[in-house]
Amino acid sequence: MMYGYTWDLTTPLTYAASILPILLIGLTVTLQAAAAGFALALVLGLAFALLRRSRIKAVALTTAFVVEFLRDTPLLVQLFFLYYVLPDYGITLPAFLTGVIALGLQYSAYTSEVYRGGIEAIPRGQWEAATALNMTRWQTYRDIVIPQMVPRIVPTMGNYLVAMLKETPVLSVVTVLEMLGLANMIGERTFEYLVPLSMVGIIFLLLTLICSAGIHRLEKVLPKAGIPLR
Amino acid sequence: MNKVLAQQPDAASAAAAPVIEFRGVTKRFGALTVLDDFNFSVAPGEKVTLIGPSGSGKSTVLRILMTLEPFQEGQLTLAGIPYHEPNGKGPFRASDRHLHQIRSHVGMVFQSFNLFPHMSVLRNVTEAPVAVLGLSRAEAECRAIDLLRMVGLADKKDQYPAQLSGGQQQRVAIARALAMRPRVLLFDEPTSALDPQLVGEVLGVIRNLASEHDLTMLLVTHEMRFAREVSDRVCFFDKGRIVEEGEPERIFTAPAEPRTREFLQSVLG
Amino acid sequence: MDWLTYLPSLAQGALVTAWITLASIAIGAALAFAAGIARVEGGRAVSTLALCYTEVFRGTSLLVQLFWLYYALPLVGLSFDPVTTGIVGLSLHVGAYGSEIVRGALNAVPVAQREAARALNFGRVHTLMRICLPQAIVEMMPAFGNLAIETLKLSSLVSLISIADLTFRAQSIRNITLDSATVYTLTLVGYFLMSLVLMLAMRLIERMVRRGAAFPRAAHA
Ligand SMILES: Nc1ncnc2c1ncn2[C@@H]1O[C@H](COP(=O)(O)OP(=O)(O)OP(=O)(O)O)[C@@H](O)[C@H]1O
Ligand SMILES: [Mg+2]
């Protein structure tokens, strides 16, 4: 019995049907974690990308190192680091939040590269025209660079969102009760792992296929020249 | 030779303090010296054309003026403002605030237009006046529509750059530069990227601009006939120096320098 | 200096991590080529099969796959030791991602090359091995380099199926000493250094492949 639902082990099918509601509760946690983590990754990644282009050498180099370090070390260890080390320094966060921060940090390394590529793809003439119009660096980013960059990077970012979705099960190791964590608990209590774990796999597969189709559609409707500013 | 010519400025530039003045400017790209002890000045309201072979450094002169390139030695002033800061801080790269001040006097029209593709024509022309000059949107639009009318594109204000021909795009780019009310407007081969049948409409706009405004214009072009029509002075530029300069009539009909003659022969055929 | 006393154990874990990573990269690469080539060159049945493999292993989470292999498979009578399970799981996962790289690179070989091969009456195998793959493989290398790093990072998940890799050792030490900051910092640095070594190795392999393919890479690279 979990979340008020009892399992029915008569046949694999009844078993599957009886635990589906539990897994779907886990799915909402998975989706929330991925959404929050991705939002964080989008913001942090942009910050990293801009800092990396800073004209102050030390700032640019430090940022490059941090991004490289985040990208070359495992999410799981970063997660453990945040989960166990932060409380030693008096910062105690709920497990869910810790997980979101870990996801956001790890993926900010990826998104910052996407932003960087997107920014570098803006023709030099656009920067020069902005300079000739006496726009500041900030105005140039805000009005010229970012609106033109966003449509180009949306598909890649979408793929990273899907990838992050598939990594959220890692959060179960720090007691976040997402789908895989729940499936494992069900398995522990019933001694029957095959059905719950297979169901988690199938749900992920469906989720991935739906998201990929969505990204594909999005790619088609995105404006090519940039977000139109009238 | 340079020195001699520099000491005999024509009547127009003698009348007032120059709006642009290069004194001994040297510009290098790594080992390549593009401008070598370059001296050049332009009087307020003067229309000057730079001609010369490819790679001679014409664009570089304009790009330095537009603060798109730093330079290594010498002095440059625009409307009396030195490109380096008065306190002597780094002669060739000034602070953002200082560059901002310089740029408020100068605008540029690029060979490849460089319109903002994600903005309507109207927005292209109003963006900087609103963001930089702090005009209200209504005010900026009013100004923009006047300018678009002047370049003959008022009816295209809601189109996007990709929907316009090259000639139309370049006319929008001219309106966009003028919207900032610069004292000096730089043109870097404004018609080189255009199909031949579209060149005329752009030159027409520039010609009107030259005859009706006291704007100072510095123009790089390969359109020799046009240069002869609109400019007060033509400078033949080679290897980072001005080889010969003077009234267009004289340069085009009786060039004194053999290099000028050679160049003109090669382009005029 | 406490941290020195952690090093031997962590180093042992790192060796396990290295072994699992390298084995998975090797097997994964084989799977990647098999599935990638199958998708481009195979008949309908073969390419559909390859497609299913790719989609299933890319579409479900690696941790789910590992748990499935570790907890669920034994229930239907198939059980391996944890290390084998870890390598199998990681290889299948990496192979699925790699097959997309192989497929992309093969598809990027200009059609004219295949047409030229056909005009010379080359067989399919000859065309693939002598014309398409040598050109494609050079283009694959940067993406494979990233995938190799990805494999190293994902290998940390095998600690969750009780394999004593670097992450597992870190976890054990921290449970005993509660010295979280030191242990995890050392672990992160360990992974970072291994990533750097792996990156260098992949560069070397890339250079060898390029030389083996015996033509210069496009100037943009
Ligand atoms: N960013 C740069 N880096 C290195 N060299 C440059 C750069 N920009 C220009 N140059 C070199 O400086 C020289 C002058 O270039 P510039 O563009 O000013 O010539 P130009 O007179 O405008 O020629 P064109 O008629 O072809 O436009 C050329 O030799 C060019 O190769
Ligand atoms: Mg030029």
PDB file of N, CA and C in Angstrom, chain C residues 113-167:
ATOM      1  N   GLN C 113      29.024  10.666 -53.979  1.00  0.00           N
ATOM      2  CA  GLN C 113      30.050   9.656 -53.719  1.00  0.00           C
ATOM      3  C   GLN C 113      29.506   8.254 -53.978  1.00  0.00           C
ATOM      4  N   ARG C 114      28.283   8.026 -53.506  1.00  0.00           N
ATOM      5  CA  ARG C 114      27.665   6.716 -53.746  1.00  0.00           C
ATOM      6  C   ARG C 114      27.423   6.502 -55.234  1.00  0.00           C
ATOM      7  N   GLU C 115      27.000   7.584 -55.886  1.00  0.00           N
ATOM      8  CA  GLU C 115      26.725   7.469 -57.321  1.00  0.00           C
ATOM      9  C   GLU C 115      27.996   7.149 -58.083  1.00  0.00           C
ATOM     10  N   ALA C 116      29.078   7.818 -57.672  1.00  0.00           N
ATOM     11  CA  ALA C 116      30.354   7.552 -58.330  1.00  0.00           C
ATOM     12  C   ALA C 116      30.741   6.087 -58.134  1.00  0.00           C
ATOM     13  N   ALA C 117      30.521   5.597 -56.885  1.00  0.00           N
ATOM     14  CA  ALA C 117      30.867   4.207 -56.595  1.00  0.00           C
ATOM     15  C   ALA C 117      30.022   3.264 -57.448  1.00  0.00           C
ATOM     16  N   ARG C 118      28.743   3.630 -57.581  1.00  0.00           N
ATOM     17  CA  ARG C 118      27.888   2.774 -58.397  1.00  0.00           C
ATOM     18  C   ARG C 118      28.363   2.795 -59.848  1.00  0.00           C
ATOM     19  N   ALA C 119      28.737   3.986 -60.311  1.00  0.00           N
ATOM     20  CA  ALA C 119      29.194   4.102 -61.696  1.00  0.00           C
ATOM     21  C   ALA C 119      30.431   3.252 -61.933  1.00  0.00           C
ATOM     22  N   LEU C 120      31.243   3.071 -60.865  1.00  0.00           N
ATOM     23  CA  LEU C 120      32.438   2.236 -61.010  1.00  0.00           C
ATOM     24  C   LEU C 120      32.123   0.774 -60.756  1.00  0.00           C
ATOM     25  N   ASN C 121      30.820   0.518 -60.523  1.00  0.00           N
ATOM     26  CA  ASN C 121      30.359  -0.852 -60.339  1.00  0.00           C
ATOM     27  C   ASN C 121      30.939  -1.515 -59.085  1.00  0.00           C
ATOM     28  N   PHE C 122      31.163  -0.705 -58.034  1.00  0.00           N
ATOM     29  CA  PHE C 122      31.583  -1.272 -56.762  1.00  0.00           C
ATOM     30  C   PHE C 122      30.395  -1.973 -56.125  1.00  0.00           C
ATOM     31  N   GLY C 123      30.686  -3.016 -55.368  1.00  0.00           N
ATOM     32  CA  GLY C 123      29.621  -3.676 -54.615  1.00  0.00           C
ATOM     33  C   GLY C 123      29.234  -2.831 -53.410  1.00  0.00           C
ATOM     34  N   ARG C 124      28.150  -3.231 -52.753  1.00  0.00           N
ATOM     35  CA  ARG C 124      27.668  -2.462 -51.610  1.00  0.00           C
ATOM     36  C   ARG C 124      28.672  -2.448 -50.471  1.00  0.00           C
ATOM     37  N   VAL C 125      29.243  -3.616 -50.192  1.00  0.00           N
ATOM     38  CA  VAL C 125      30.185  -3.705 -49.087  1.00  0.00           C
ATOM     39  C   VAL C 125      31.423  -2.867 -49.387  1.00  0.00           C
ATOM     40  N   HIS C 126      31.882  -3.006 -50.622  1.00  0.00           N
ATOM     41  CA  HIS C 126      33.057  -2.245 -51.025  1.00  0.00           C
ATOM     42  C   HIS C 126      32.775  -0.742 -50.920  1.00  0.00           C
ATOM     43  N   THR C 127      31.611  -0.330 -51.389  1.00  0.00           N
ATOM     44  CA  THR C 127      31.245   1.081 -51.309  1.00  0.00           C
ATOM     45  C   THR C 127      31.232   1.557 -49.865  1.00  0.00           C
ATOM     46  N   LEU C 128      30.642   0.734 -49.015  1.00  0.00           N
ATOM     47  CA  LEU C 128      30.557   1.118 -47.604  1.00  0.00           C
ATOM     48  C   LEU C 128      31.942   1.204 -46.971  1.00  0.00           C
ATOM     49  N   MET C 129      32.726   0.126 -47.150  1.00  0.00           N
ATOM     50  CA  MET C 129      33.989   0.037 -46.435  1.00  0.00           C
ATOM     51  C   MET C 129      35.055   0.954 -47.010  1.00  0.00           C
ATOM     52  N   ARG C 130      35.025   1.132 -48.337  1.00  0.00           N
ATOM     53  CA  ARG C 130      36.122   1.864 -48.955  1.00  0.00           C
ATOM     54  C   ARG C 130      35.776   3.304 -49.301  1.00  0.00           C
ATOM     55  N   ILE C 131      34.506   3.586 -49.475  1.00  0.00           N
ATOM     56  CA  ILE C 131      34.123   4.930 -49.900  1.00  0.00           C
ATOM     57  C   ILE C 131      33.449   5.699 -48.756  1.00  0.00           C
ATOM     58  N   CYS C 132      32.385   5.135 -48.223  1.00  0.00           N
ATOM     59  CA  CYS C 132      31.571   5.910 -47.279  1.00  0.00           C
ATOM     60  C   CYS C 132      32.190   5.976 -45.884  1.00  0.00           C
ATOM     61  N   LEU C 133      32.514   4.820 -45.317  1.00  0.00           N
ATOM     62  CA  LEU C 133      33.005   4.838 -43.937  1.00  0.00           C
ATOM     63  C   LEU C 133      34.268   5.673 -43.740  1.00  0.00           C
ATOM     64  N   PRO C 134      35.270   5.528 -44.617  1.00  0.00           N
ATOM     65  CA  PRO C 134      36.475   6.328 -44.385  1.00  0.00           C
ATOM     66  C   PRO C 134      36.183   7.826 -44.331  1.00  0.00           C
ATOM     67  N   GLN C 135      35.235   8.284 -45.129  1.00  0.00           N
ATOM     68  CA  GLN C 135      34.907   9.709 -45.086  1.00  0.00           C
ATOM     69  C   GLN C 135      34.096  10.034 -43.845  1.00  0.00           C
ATOM     70  N   ALA C 136      33.163   9.115 -43.519  1.00  0.00           N
ATOM     71  CA  ALA C 136      32.246   9.390 -42.418  1.00  0.00           C
ATOM     72  C   ALA C 136      32.957   9.332 -41.068  1.00  0.00           C
ATOM     73  N   ILE C 137      33.889   8.405 -40.948  1.00  0.00           N
ATOM     74  CA  ILE C 137      34.468   8.148 -39.637  1.00  0.00           C
ATOM     75  C   ILE C 137      35.211   9.374 -39.107  1.00  0.00           C
ATOM     76  N   VAL C 138      35.806  10.115 -40.010  1.00  0.00           N
ATOM     77  CA  VAL C 138      36.517  11.315 -39.588  1.00  0.00           C
ATOM     78  C   VAL C 138      35.539  12.320 -38.988  1.00  0.00           C
ATOM     79  N   GLU C 139      34.368  12.397 -39.612  1.00  0.00           N
ATOM     80  CA  GLU C 139      33.363  13.337 -39.111  1.00  0.00           C
ATOM     81  C   GLU C 139      32.759  12.881 -37.781  1.00  0.00           C
ATOM     82  N   MET C 140      32.831  11.573 -37.529  1.00  0.00           N
ATOM     83  CA  MET C 140      32.213  11.059 -36.304  1.00  0.00           C
ATOM     84  C   MET C 140      33.056  11.351 -35.071  1.00  0.00           C
ATOM     85  N   MET C 141      34.359  11.495 -35.270  1.00  0.00           N
ATOM     86  CA  MET C 141      35.250  11.469 -34.122  1.00  0.00           C
ATOM     87  C   MET C 141      34.961  12.511 -33.039  1.00  0.00           C
ATOM     88  N   PRO C 142      34.714  13.782 -33.391  1.00  0.00           N
ATOM     89  CA  PRO C 142      34.440  14.741 -32.309  1.00  0.00           C
ATOM     90  C   PRO C 142      33.229  14.320 -31.469  1.00  0.00           C
ATOM     91  N   ALA C 143      32.177  13.853 -32.129  1.00  0.00           N
ATOM     92  CA  ALA C 143      30.980  13.445 -31.389  1.00  0.00           C
ATOM     93  C   ALA C 143      31.277  12.218 -30.526  1.00  0.00           C
ATOM     94  N   PHE C 144      32.090  11.308 -31.053  1.00  0.00           N
ATOM     95  CA  PHE C 144      32.468  10.150 -30.249  1.00  0.00           C
ATOM     96  C   PHE C 144      33.288  10.575 -29.034  1.00  0.00           C
ATOM     97  N   GLY C 145      34.083  11.597 -29.201  1.00  0.00           N
ATOM     98  CA  GLY C 145      34.855  12.113 -28.074  1.00  0.00           C
ATOM     99  C   GLY C 145      33.929  12.551 -26.946  1.00  0.00           C
ATOM    100  N   ASN C 146      32.885  13.304 -27.304  1.00  0.00           N
ATOM    101  CA  ASN C 146      31.919  13.729 -26.292  1.00  0.00           C
ATOM    102  C   ASN C 146      31.217  12.534 -25.663  1.00  0.00           C
ATOM    103  N   LEU C 147      30.902  11.571 -26.502  1.00  0.00           N
ATOM    104  CA  LEU C 147      30.188  10.398 -25.995  1.00  0.00           C
ATOM    105  C   LEU C 147      31.059   9.623 -25.007  1.00  0.00           C
ATOM    106  N   ALA C 148      32.354   9.590 -25.271  1.00  0.00           N
ATOM    107  CA  ALA C 148      33.264   8.893 -24.364  1.00  0.00           C
ATOM    108  C   ALA C 148      33.242   9.549 -22.985  1.00  0.00           C
ATOM    109  N   ILE C 149      33.291  10.878 -22.954  1.00  0.00           N
ATOM    110  CA  ILE C 149      33.216  11.597 -21.672  1.00  0.00           C
ATOM    111  C   ILE C 149      31.880  11.301 -20.992  1.00  0.00           C
ATOM    112  N   GLU C 150      30.838  11.318 -21.791  1.00  0.00           N
ATOM    113  CA  GLU C 150      29.500  11.018 -21.288  1.00  0.00           C
ATOM    114  C   GLU C 150      29.480   9.623 -20.643  1.00  0.00           C
ATOM    115  N   THR C 151      30.152   8.668 -21.280  1.00  0.00           N
ATOM    116  CA  THR C 151      30.198   7.304 -20.750  1.00  0.00           C
ATOM    117  C   THR C 151      30.882   7.273 -19.393  1.00  0.00           C
ATOM    118  N   LEU C 152      31.998   7.977 -19.317  1.00  0.00           N
ATOM    119  CA  LEU C 152      32.709   8.032 -18.039  1.00  0.00           C
ATOM    120  C   LEU C 152      31.788   8.565 -16.942  1.00  0.00           C
ATOM    121  N   LYS C 153      31.084   9.657 -17.254  1.00  0.00           N
ATOM    122  CA  LYS C 153      30.217  10.259 -16.243  1.00  0.00           C
ATOM    123  C   LYS C 153      29.081   9.312 -15.870  1.00  0.00           C
ATOM    124  N   LEU C 154      28.485   8.713 -16.889  1.00  0.00           N
ATOM    125  CA  LEU C 154      27.347   7.822 -16.607  1.00  0.00           C
ATOM    126  C   LEU C 154      27.784   6.574 -15.855  1.00  0.00           C
ATOM    127  N   SER C 155      29.068   6.211 -16.004  1.00  0.00           N
ATOM    128  CA  SER C 155      29.528   5.002 -15.322  1.00  0.00           C
ATOM    129  C   SER C 155      29.354   5.129 -13.811  1.00  0.00           C
ATOM    130  N   SER C 156      29.264   6.361 -13.310  1.00  0.00           N
ATOM    131  CA  SER C 156      29.080   6.531 -11.862  1.00  0.00           C
ATOM    132  C   SER C 156      27.776   5.870 -11.396  1.00  0.00           C
ATOM    133  N   LEU C 157      26.834   5.711 -12.305  1.00  0.00           N
ATOM    134  CA  LEU C 157      25.548   5.116 -11.908  1.00  0.00           C
ATOM    135  C   LEU C 157      25.692   3.651 -11.510  1.00  0.00           C
ATOM    136  N   VAL C 158      26.767   2.982 -11.983  1.00  0.00           N
ATOM    137  CA  VAL C 158      26.902   1.566 -11.628  1.00  0.00           C
ATOM    138  C   VAL C 158      27.148   1.409 -10.126  1.00  0.00           C
ATOM    139  N   SER C 159      27.565   2.491  -9.467  1.00  0.00           N
ATOM    140  CA  SER C 159      27.725   2.394  -8.010  1.00  0.00           C
ATOM    141  C   SER C 159      26.391   2.039  -7.353  1.00  0.00           C
ATOM    142  N   LEU C 160      25.310   2.364  -8.023  1.00  0.00           N
ATOM    143  CA  LEU C 160      23.984   2.117  -7.443  1.00  0.00           C
ATOM    144  C   LEU C 160      23.545   0.664  -7.609  1.00  0.00           C
ATOM    145  N   ILE C 161      24.292  -0.107  -8.416  1.00  0.00           N
ATOM    146  CA  ILE C 161      24.016  -1.545  -8.436  1.00  0.00           C
ATOM    147  C   ILE C 161      25.203  -2.274  -7.801  1.00  0.00           C
ATOM    148  N   SER C 162      25.730  -1.646  -6.763  1.00  0.00           N
ATOM    149  CA  SER C 162      26.724  -2.234  -5.856  1.00  0.00           C
ATOM    150  C   SER C 162      28.063  -2.583  -6.494  1.00  0.00           C
ATOM    151  N   ILE C 163      28.447  -1.877  -7.535  1.00  0.00           N
ATOM    152  CA  ILE C 163      29.797  -2.051  -8.072  1.00  0.00           C
ATOM    153  C   ILE C 163      30.714  -1.048  -7.368  1.00  0.00           C
ATOM    154  N   ALA C 164      31.896  -1.516  -6.933  1.00  0.00           N
ATOM    155  CA  ALA C 164      32.755  -0.659  -6.118  1.00  0.00           C
ATOM    156  C   ALA C 164      33.594   0.278  -6.976  1.00  0.00           C
ATOM    157  N   ASP C 165      32.937   1.144  -7.713  1.00  0.00           N
ATOM    158  CA  ASP C 165      33.664   2.106  -8.547  1.00  0.00           C
ATOM    159  C   ASP C 165      34.014   3.329  -7.703  1.00  0.00           C
ATOM    160  N   LEU C 166      34.518   4.368  -8.366  1.00  0.00           N
ATOM    161  CA  LEU C 166      34.975   5.550  -7.641  1.00  0.00           C
ATOM    162  C   LEU C 166      33.855   6.156  -6.789  1.00  0.00           C
ATOM    163  N   THR C 167      32.685   6.294  -7.383  1.00  0.00           N
ATOM    164  CA  THR C 167      31.572   6.894  -6.643  1.00  0.00           C
ATOM    165  C   THR C 167      31.195   6.042  -5.435  1.00  0.00           C
TER     166      THR C 167
END
